[in-house]
PDB file of N, CA and C in Angstrom:
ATOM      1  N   UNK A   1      82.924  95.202 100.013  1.00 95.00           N
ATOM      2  CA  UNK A   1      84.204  94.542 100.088  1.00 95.00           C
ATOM      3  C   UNK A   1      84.254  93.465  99.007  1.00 95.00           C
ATOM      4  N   UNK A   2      85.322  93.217  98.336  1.00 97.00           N
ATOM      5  CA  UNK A   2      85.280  92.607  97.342  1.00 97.00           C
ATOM      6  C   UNK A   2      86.812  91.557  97.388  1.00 97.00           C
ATOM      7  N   UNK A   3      85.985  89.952  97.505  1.00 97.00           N
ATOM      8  CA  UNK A   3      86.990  88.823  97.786  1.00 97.00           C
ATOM      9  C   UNK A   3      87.802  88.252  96.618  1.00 97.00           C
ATOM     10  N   UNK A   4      89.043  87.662  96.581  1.00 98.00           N
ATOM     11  CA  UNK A   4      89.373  87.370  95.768  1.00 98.00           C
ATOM     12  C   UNK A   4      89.515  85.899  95.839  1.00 98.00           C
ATOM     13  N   UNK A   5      89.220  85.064  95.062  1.00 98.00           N
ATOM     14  CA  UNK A   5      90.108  84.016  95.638  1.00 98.00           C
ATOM     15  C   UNK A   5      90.762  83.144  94.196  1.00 98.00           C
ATOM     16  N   UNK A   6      92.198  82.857  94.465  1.00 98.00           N
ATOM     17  CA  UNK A   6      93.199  82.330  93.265  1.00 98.00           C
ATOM     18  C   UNK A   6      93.419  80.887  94.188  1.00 98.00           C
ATOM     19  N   UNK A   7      93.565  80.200  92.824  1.00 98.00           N
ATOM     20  CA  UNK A   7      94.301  78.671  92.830  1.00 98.00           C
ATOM     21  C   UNK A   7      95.236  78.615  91.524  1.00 98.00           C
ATOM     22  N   UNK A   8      96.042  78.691  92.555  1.00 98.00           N
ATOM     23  CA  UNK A   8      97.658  77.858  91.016  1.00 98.00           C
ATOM     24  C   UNK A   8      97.752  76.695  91.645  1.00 98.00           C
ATOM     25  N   UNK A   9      98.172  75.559  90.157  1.00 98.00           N
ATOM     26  CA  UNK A   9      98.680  74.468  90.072  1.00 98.00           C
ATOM     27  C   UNK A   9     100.136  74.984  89.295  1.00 98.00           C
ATOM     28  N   UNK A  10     100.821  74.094  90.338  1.00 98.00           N
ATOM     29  CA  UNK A  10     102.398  74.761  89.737  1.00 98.00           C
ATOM     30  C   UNK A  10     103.228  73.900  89.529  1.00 98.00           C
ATOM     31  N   UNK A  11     104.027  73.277  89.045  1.00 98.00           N
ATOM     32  CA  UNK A  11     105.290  72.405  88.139  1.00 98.00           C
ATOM     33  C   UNK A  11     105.602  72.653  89.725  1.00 98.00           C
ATOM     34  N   UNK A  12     105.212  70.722  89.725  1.00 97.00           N
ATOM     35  CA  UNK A  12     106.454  69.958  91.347  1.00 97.00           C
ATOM     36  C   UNK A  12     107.798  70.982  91.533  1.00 97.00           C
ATOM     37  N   UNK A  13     108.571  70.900  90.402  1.00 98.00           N
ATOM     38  CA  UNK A  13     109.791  71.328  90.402  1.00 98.00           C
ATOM     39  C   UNK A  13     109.940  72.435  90.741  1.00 98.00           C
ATOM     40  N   UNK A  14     109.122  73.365  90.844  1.00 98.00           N
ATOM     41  CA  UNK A  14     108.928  74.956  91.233  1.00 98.00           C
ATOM     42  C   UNK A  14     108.218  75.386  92.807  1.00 98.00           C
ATOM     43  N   UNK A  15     107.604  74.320  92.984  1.00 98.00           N
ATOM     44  CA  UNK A  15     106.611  74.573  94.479  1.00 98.00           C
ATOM     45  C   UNK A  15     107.184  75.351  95.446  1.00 98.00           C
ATOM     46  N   UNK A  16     108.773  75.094  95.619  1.00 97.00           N
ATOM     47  CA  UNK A  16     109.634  75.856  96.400  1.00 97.00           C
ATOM     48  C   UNK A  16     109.624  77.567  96.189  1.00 97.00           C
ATOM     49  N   UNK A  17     110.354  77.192  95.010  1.00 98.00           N
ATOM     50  CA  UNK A  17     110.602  78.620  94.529  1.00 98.00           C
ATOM     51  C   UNK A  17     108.874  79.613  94.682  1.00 98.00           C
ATOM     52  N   UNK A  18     107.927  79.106  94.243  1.00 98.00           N
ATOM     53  CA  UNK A  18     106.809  79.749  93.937  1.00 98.00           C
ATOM     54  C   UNK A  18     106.414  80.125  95.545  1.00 98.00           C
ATOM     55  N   UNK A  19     106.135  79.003  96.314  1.00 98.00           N
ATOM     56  CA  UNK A  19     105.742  79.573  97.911  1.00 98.00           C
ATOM     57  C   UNK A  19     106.697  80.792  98.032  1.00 98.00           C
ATOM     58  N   UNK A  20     107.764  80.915  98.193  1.00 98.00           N
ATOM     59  CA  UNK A  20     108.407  82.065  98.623  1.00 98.00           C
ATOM     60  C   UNK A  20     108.171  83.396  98.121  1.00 98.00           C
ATOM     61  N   UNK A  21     108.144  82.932  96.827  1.00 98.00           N
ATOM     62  CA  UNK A  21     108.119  84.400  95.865  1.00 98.00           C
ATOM     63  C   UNK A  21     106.460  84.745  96.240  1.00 98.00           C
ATOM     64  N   UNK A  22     105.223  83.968  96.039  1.00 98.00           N
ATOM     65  CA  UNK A  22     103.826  84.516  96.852  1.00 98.00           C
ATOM     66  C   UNK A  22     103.528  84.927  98.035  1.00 98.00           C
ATOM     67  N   UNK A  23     104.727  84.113  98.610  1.00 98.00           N
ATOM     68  CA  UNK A  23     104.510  84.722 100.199  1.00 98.00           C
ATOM     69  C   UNK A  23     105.114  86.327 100.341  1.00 98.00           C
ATOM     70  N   UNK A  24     106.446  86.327  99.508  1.00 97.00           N
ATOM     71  CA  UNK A  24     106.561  87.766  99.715  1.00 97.00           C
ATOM     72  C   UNK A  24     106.155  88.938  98.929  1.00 97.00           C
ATOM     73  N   UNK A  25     104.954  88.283  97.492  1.00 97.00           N
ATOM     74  CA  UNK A  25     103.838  88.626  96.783  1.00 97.00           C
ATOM     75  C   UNK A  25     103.033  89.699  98.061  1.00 97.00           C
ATOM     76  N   UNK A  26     102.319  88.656  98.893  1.00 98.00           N
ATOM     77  CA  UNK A  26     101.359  88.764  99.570  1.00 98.00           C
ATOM     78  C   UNK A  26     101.696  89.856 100.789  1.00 98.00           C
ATOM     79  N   UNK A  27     102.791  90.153 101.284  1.00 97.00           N
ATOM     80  CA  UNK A  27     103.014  91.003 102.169  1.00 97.00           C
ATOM     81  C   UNK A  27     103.724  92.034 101.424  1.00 97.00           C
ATOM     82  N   UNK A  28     104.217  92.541 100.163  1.00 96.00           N
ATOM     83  CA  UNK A  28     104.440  94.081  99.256  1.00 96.00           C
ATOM     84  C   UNK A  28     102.649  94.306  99.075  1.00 96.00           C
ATOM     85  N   UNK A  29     101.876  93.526  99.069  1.00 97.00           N
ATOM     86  CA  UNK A  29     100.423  93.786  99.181  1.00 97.00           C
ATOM     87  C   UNK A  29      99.878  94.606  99.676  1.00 97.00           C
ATOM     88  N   UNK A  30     100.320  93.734 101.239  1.00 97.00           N
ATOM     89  CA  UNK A  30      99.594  94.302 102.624  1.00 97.00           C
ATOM     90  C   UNK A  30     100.443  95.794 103.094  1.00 97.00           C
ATOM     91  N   UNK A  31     101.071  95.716 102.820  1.00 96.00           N
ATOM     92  CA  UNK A  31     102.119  96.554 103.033  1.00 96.00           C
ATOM     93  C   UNK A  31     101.946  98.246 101.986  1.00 96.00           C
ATOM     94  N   UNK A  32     101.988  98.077 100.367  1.00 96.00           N
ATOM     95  CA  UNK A  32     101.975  98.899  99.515  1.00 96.00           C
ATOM     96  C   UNK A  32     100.912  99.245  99.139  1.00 96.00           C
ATOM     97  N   UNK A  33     100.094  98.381  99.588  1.00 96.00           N
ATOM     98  CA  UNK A  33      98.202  98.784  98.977  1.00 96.00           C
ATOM     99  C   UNK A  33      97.101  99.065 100.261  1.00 96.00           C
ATOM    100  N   UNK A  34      96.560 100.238 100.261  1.00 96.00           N
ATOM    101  CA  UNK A  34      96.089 100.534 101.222  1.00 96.00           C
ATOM    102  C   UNK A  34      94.465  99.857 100.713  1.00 96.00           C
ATOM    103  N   UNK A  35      93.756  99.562  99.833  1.00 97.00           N
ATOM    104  CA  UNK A  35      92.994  99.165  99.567  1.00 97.00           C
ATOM    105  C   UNK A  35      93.211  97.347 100.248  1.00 97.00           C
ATOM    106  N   UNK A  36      94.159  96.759  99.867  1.00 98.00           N
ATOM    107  CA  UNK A  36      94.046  95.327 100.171  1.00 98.00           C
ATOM    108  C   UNK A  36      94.149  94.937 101.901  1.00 98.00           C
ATOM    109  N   UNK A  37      92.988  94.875 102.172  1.00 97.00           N
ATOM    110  CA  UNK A  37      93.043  94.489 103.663  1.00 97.00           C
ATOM    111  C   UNK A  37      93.446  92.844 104.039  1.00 97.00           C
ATOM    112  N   UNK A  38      93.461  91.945 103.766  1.00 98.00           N
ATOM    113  CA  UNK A  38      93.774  90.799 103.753  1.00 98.00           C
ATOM    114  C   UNK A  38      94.348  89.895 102.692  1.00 98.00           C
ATOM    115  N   UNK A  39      95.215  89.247 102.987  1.00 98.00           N
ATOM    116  CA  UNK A  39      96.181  87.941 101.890  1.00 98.00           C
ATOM    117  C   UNK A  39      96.342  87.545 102.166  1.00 98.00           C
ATOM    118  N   UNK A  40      95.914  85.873 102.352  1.00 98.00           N
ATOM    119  CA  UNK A  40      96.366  84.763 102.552  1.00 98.00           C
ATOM    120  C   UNK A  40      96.947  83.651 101.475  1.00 98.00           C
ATOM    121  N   UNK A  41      97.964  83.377 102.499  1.00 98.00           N
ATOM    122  CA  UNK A  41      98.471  81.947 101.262  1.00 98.00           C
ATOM    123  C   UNK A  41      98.249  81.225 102.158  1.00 98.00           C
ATOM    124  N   UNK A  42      97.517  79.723 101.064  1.00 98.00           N
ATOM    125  CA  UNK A  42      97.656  78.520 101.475  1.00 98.00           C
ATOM    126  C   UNK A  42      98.158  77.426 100.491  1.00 98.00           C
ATOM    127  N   UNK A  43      98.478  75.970 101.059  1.00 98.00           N
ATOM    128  CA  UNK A  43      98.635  75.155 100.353  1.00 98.00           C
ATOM    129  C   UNK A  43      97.857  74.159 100.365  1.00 98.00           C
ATOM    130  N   UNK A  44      97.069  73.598  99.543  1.00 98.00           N
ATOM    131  CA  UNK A  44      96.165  72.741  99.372  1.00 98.00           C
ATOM    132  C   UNK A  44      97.431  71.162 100.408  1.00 98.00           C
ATOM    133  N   UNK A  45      96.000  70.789 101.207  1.00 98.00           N
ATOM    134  CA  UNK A  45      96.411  69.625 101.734  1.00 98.00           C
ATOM    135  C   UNK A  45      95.538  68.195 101.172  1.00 98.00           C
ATOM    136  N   UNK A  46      95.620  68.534  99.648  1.00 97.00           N
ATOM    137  CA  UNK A  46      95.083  67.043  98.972  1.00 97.00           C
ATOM    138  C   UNK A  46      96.163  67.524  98.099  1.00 97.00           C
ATOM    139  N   UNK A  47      96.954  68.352  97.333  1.00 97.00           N
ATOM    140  CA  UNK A  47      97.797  67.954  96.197  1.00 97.00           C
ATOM    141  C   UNK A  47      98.995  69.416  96.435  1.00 97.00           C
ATOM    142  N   UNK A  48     100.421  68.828  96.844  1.00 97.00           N
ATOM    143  CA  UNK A  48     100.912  70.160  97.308  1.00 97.00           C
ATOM    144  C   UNK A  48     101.490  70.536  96.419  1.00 97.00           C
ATOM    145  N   UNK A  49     101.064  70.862  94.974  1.00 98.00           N
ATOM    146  CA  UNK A  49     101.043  71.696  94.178  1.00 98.00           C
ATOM    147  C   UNK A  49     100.428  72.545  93.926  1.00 98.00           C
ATOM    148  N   UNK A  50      99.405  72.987  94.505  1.00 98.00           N
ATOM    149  CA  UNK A  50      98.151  72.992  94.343  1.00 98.00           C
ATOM    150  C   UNK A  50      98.206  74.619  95.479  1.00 98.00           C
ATOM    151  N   UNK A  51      98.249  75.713  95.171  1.00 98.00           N
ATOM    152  CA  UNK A  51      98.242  76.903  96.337  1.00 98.00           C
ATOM    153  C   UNK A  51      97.184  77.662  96.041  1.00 98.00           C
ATOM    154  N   UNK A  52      96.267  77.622  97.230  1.00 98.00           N
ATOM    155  CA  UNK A  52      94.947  78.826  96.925  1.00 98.00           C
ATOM    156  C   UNK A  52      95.470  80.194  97.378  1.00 98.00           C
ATOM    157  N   UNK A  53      94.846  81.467  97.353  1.00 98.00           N
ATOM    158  CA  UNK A  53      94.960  82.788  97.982  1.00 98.00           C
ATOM    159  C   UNK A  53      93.668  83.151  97.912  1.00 98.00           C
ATOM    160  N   UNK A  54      93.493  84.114  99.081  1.00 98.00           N
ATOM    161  CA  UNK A  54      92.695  84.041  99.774  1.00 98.00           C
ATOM    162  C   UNK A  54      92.989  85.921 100.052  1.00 98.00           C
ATOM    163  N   UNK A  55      92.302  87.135  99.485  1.00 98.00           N
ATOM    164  CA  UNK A  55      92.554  88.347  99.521  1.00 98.00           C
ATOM    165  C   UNK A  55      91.363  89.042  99.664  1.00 98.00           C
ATOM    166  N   UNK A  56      91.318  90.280  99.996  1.00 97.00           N
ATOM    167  CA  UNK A  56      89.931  90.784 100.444  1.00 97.00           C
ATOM    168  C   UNK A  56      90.414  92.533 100.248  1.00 97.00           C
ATOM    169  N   UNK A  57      89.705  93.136  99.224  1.00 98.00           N
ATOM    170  CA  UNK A  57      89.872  94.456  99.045  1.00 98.00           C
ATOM    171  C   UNK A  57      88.657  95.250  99.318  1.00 98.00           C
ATOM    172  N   UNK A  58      89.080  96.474 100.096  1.00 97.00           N
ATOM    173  CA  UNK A  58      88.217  97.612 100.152  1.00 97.00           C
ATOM    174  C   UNK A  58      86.911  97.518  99.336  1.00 97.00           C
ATOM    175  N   UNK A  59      87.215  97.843  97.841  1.00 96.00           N
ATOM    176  CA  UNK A  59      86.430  97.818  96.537  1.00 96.00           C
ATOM    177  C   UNK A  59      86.698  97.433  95.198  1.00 96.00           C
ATOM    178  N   UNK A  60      86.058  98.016  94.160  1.00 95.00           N
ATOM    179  CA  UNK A  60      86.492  97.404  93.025  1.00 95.00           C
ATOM    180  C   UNK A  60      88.142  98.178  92.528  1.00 95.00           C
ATOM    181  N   UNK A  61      87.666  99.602  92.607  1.00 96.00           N
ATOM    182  CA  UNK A  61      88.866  99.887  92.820  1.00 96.00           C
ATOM    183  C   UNK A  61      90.294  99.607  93.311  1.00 96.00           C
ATOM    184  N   UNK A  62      89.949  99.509  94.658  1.00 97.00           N
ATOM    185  CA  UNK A  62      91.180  98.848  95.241  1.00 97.00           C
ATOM    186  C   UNK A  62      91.139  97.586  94.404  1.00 97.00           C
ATOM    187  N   UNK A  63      90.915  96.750  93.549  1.00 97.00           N
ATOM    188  CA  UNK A  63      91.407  95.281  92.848  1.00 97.00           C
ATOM    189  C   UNK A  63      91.789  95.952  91.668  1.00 97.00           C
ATOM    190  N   UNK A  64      91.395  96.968  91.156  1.00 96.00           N
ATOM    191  CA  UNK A  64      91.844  97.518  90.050  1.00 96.00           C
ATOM    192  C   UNK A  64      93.492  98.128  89.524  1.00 96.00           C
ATOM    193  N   UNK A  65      93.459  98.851  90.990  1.00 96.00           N
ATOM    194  CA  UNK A  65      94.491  99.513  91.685  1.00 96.00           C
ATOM    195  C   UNK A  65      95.530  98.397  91.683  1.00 96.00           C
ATOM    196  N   UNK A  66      94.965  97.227  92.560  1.00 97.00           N
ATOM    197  CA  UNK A  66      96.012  96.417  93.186  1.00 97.00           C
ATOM    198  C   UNK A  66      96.269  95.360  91.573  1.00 97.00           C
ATOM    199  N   UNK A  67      95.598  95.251  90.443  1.00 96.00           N
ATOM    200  CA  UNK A  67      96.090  94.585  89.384  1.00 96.00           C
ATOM    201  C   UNK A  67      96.950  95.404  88.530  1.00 96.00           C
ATOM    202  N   UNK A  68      96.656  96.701  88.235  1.00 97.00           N
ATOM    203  CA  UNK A  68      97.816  97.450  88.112  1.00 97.00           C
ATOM    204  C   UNK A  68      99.091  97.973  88.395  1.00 97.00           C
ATOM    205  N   UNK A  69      99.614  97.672  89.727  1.00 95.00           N
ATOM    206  CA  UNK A  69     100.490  97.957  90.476  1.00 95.00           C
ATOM    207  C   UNK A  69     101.973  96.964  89.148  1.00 95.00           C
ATOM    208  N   UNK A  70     102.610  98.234  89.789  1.00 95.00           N
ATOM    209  CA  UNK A  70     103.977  97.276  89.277  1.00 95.00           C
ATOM    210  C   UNK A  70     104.309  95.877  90.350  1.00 95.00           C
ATOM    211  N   UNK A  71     104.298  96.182  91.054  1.00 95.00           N
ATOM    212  CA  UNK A  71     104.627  94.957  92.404  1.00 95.00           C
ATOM    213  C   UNK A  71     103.999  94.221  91.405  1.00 95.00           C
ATOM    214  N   UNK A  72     102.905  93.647  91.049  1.00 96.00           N
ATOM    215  CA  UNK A  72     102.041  92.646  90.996  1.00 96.00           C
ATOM    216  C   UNK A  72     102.291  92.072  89.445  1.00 96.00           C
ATOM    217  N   UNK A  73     102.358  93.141  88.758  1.00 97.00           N
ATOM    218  CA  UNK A  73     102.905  92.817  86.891  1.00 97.00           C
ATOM    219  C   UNK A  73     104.446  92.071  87.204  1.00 97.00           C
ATOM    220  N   UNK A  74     105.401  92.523  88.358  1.00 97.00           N
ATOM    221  CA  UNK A  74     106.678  91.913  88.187  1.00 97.00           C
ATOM    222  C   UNK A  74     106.490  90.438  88.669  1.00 97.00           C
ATOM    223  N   UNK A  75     105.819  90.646  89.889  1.00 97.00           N
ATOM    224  CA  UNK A  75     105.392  89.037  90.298  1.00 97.00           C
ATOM    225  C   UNK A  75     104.412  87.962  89.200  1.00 97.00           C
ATOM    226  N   UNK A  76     103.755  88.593  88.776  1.00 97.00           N
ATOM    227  CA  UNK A  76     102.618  87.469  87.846  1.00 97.00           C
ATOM    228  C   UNK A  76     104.196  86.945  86.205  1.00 97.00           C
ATOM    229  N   UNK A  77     104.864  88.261  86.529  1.00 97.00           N
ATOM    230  CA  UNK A  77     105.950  88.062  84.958  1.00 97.00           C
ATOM    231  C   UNK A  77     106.899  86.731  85.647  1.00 97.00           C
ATOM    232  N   UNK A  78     107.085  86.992  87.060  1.00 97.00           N
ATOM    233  CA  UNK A  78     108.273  86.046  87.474  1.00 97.00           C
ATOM    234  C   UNK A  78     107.725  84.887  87.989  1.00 97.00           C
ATOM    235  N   UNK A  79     106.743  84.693  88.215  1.00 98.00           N
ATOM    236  CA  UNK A  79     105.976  83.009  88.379  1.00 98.00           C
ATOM    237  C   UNK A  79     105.468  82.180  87.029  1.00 98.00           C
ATOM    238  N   UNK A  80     104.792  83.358  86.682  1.00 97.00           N
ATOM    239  CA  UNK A  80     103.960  82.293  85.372  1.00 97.00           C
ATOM    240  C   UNK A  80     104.833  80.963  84.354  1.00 97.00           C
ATOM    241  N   UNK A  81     106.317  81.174  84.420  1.00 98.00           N
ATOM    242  CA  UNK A  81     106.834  79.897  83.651  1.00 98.00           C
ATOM    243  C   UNK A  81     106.844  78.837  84.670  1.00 98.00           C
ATOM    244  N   UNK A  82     106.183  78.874  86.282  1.00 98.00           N
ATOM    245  CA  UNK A  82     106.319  78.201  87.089  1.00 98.00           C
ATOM    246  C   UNK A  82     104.483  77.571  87.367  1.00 98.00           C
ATOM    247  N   UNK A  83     103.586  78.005  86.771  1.00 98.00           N
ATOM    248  CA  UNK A  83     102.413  77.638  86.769  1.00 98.00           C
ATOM    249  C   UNK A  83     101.932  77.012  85.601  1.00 98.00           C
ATOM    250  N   UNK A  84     101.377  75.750  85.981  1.00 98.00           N
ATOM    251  CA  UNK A  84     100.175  75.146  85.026  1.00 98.00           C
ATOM    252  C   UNK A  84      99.265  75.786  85.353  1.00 98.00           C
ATOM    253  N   UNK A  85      98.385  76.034  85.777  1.00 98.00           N
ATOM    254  CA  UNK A  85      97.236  76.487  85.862  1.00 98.00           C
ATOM    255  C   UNK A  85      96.707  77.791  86.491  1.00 98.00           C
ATOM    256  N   UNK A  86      95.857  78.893  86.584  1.00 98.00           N
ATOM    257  CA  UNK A  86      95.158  79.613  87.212  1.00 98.00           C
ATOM    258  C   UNK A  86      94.159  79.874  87.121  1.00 98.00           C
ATOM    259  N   UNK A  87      93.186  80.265  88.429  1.00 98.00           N
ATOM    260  CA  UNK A  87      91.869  80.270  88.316  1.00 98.00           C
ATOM    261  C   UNK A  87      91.595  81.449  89.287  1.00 98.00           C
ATOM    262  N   UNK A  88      90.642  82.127  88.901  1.00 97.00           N
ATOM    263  CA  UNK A  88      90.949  83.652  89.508  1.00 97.00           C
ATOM    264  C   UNK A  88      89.568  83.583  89.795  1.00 97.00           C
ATOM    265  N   UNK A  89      88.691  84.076  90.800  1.00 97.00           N
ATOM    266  CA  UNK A  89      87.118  84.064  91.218  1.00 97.00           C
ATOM    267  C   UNK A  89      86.572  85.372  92.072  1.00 97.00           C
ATOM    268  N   UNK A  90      86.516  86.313  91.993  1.00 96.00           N
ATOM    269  CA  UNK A  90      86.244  87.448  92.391  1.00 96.00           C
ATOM    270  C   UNK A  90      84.617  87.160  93.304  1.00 96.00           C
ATOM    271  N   UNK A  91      84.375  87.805  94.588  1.00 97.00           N
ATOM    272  CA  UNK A  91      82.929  87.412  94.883  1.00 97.00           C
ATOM    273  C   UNK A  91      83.116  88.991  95.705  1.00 97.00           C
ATOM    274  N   UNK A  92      81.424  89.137  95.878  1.00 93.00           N
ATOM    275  CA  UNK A  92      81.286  90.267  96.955  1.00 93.00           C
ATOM    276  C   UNK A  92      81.129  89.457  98.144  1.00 93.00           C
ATOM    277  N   UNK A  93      81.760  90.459  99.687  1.00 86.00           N
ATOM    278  CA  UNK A  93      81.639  89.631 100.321  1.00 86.00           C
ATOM    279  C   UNK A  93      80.146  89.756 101.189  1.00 86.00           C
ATOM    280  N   UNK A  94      79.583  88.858 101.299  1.00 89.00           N
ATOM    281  CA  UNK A  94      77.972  89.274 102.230  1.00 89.00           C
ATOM    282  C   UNK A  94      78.118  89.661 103.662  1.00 89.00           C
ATOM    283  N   UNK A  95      78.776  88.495 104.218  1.00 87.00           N
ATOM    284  CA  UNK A  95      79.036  88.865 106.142  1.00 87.00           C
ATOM    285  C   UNK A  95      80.229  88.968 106.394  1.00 87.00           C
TER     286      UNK A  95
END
């Protein structure tokens, strides 16, 4: 099983817009990808700009799969003028 975990820092002015559009990121996910068993959004409670995710795929495949998807190219095209930052961390999971 193979974890994902993302942190965006996102322009104050966007925080709105961006929660919504990840949240409904995160369920065309769960929904269209049979590989992605879990997505979570959160919002950092030290800086609420600040949103981790929290995803868990089958395999490498399934992350391969799920970075290729159109869903995911239209979403990363329609946030990114709304992000300073990303940090992307892939782990296997042990337990």
């Amino acid at each position: 099983m193979i974890s994902i975990f993302v942190k965006y820092s996102v322009k104050e002015e966007f925080c709105d817009e961006f929660l919504s559009e990840v949240v409904k990121h995160s369920q065309r996910c769960i929904k269209n990808e049979t590989g992605c068993l879990l997505f979570h959004v959160c919002r950092s409670s030290e800086n609420s700009n600040d949103f981790l995710l929290y995803e868990e795929y089958k395999d490498k495949v399934s992350v391969e799969q799920h970075r290729a998807s159109k869903h995911y190219k239209n979403y990363s095209e329609y946030v990114k003028h709304w992000v300073l930052e990303k940090k992307v961390e892939l782990a296997e999971r042990i337990n």
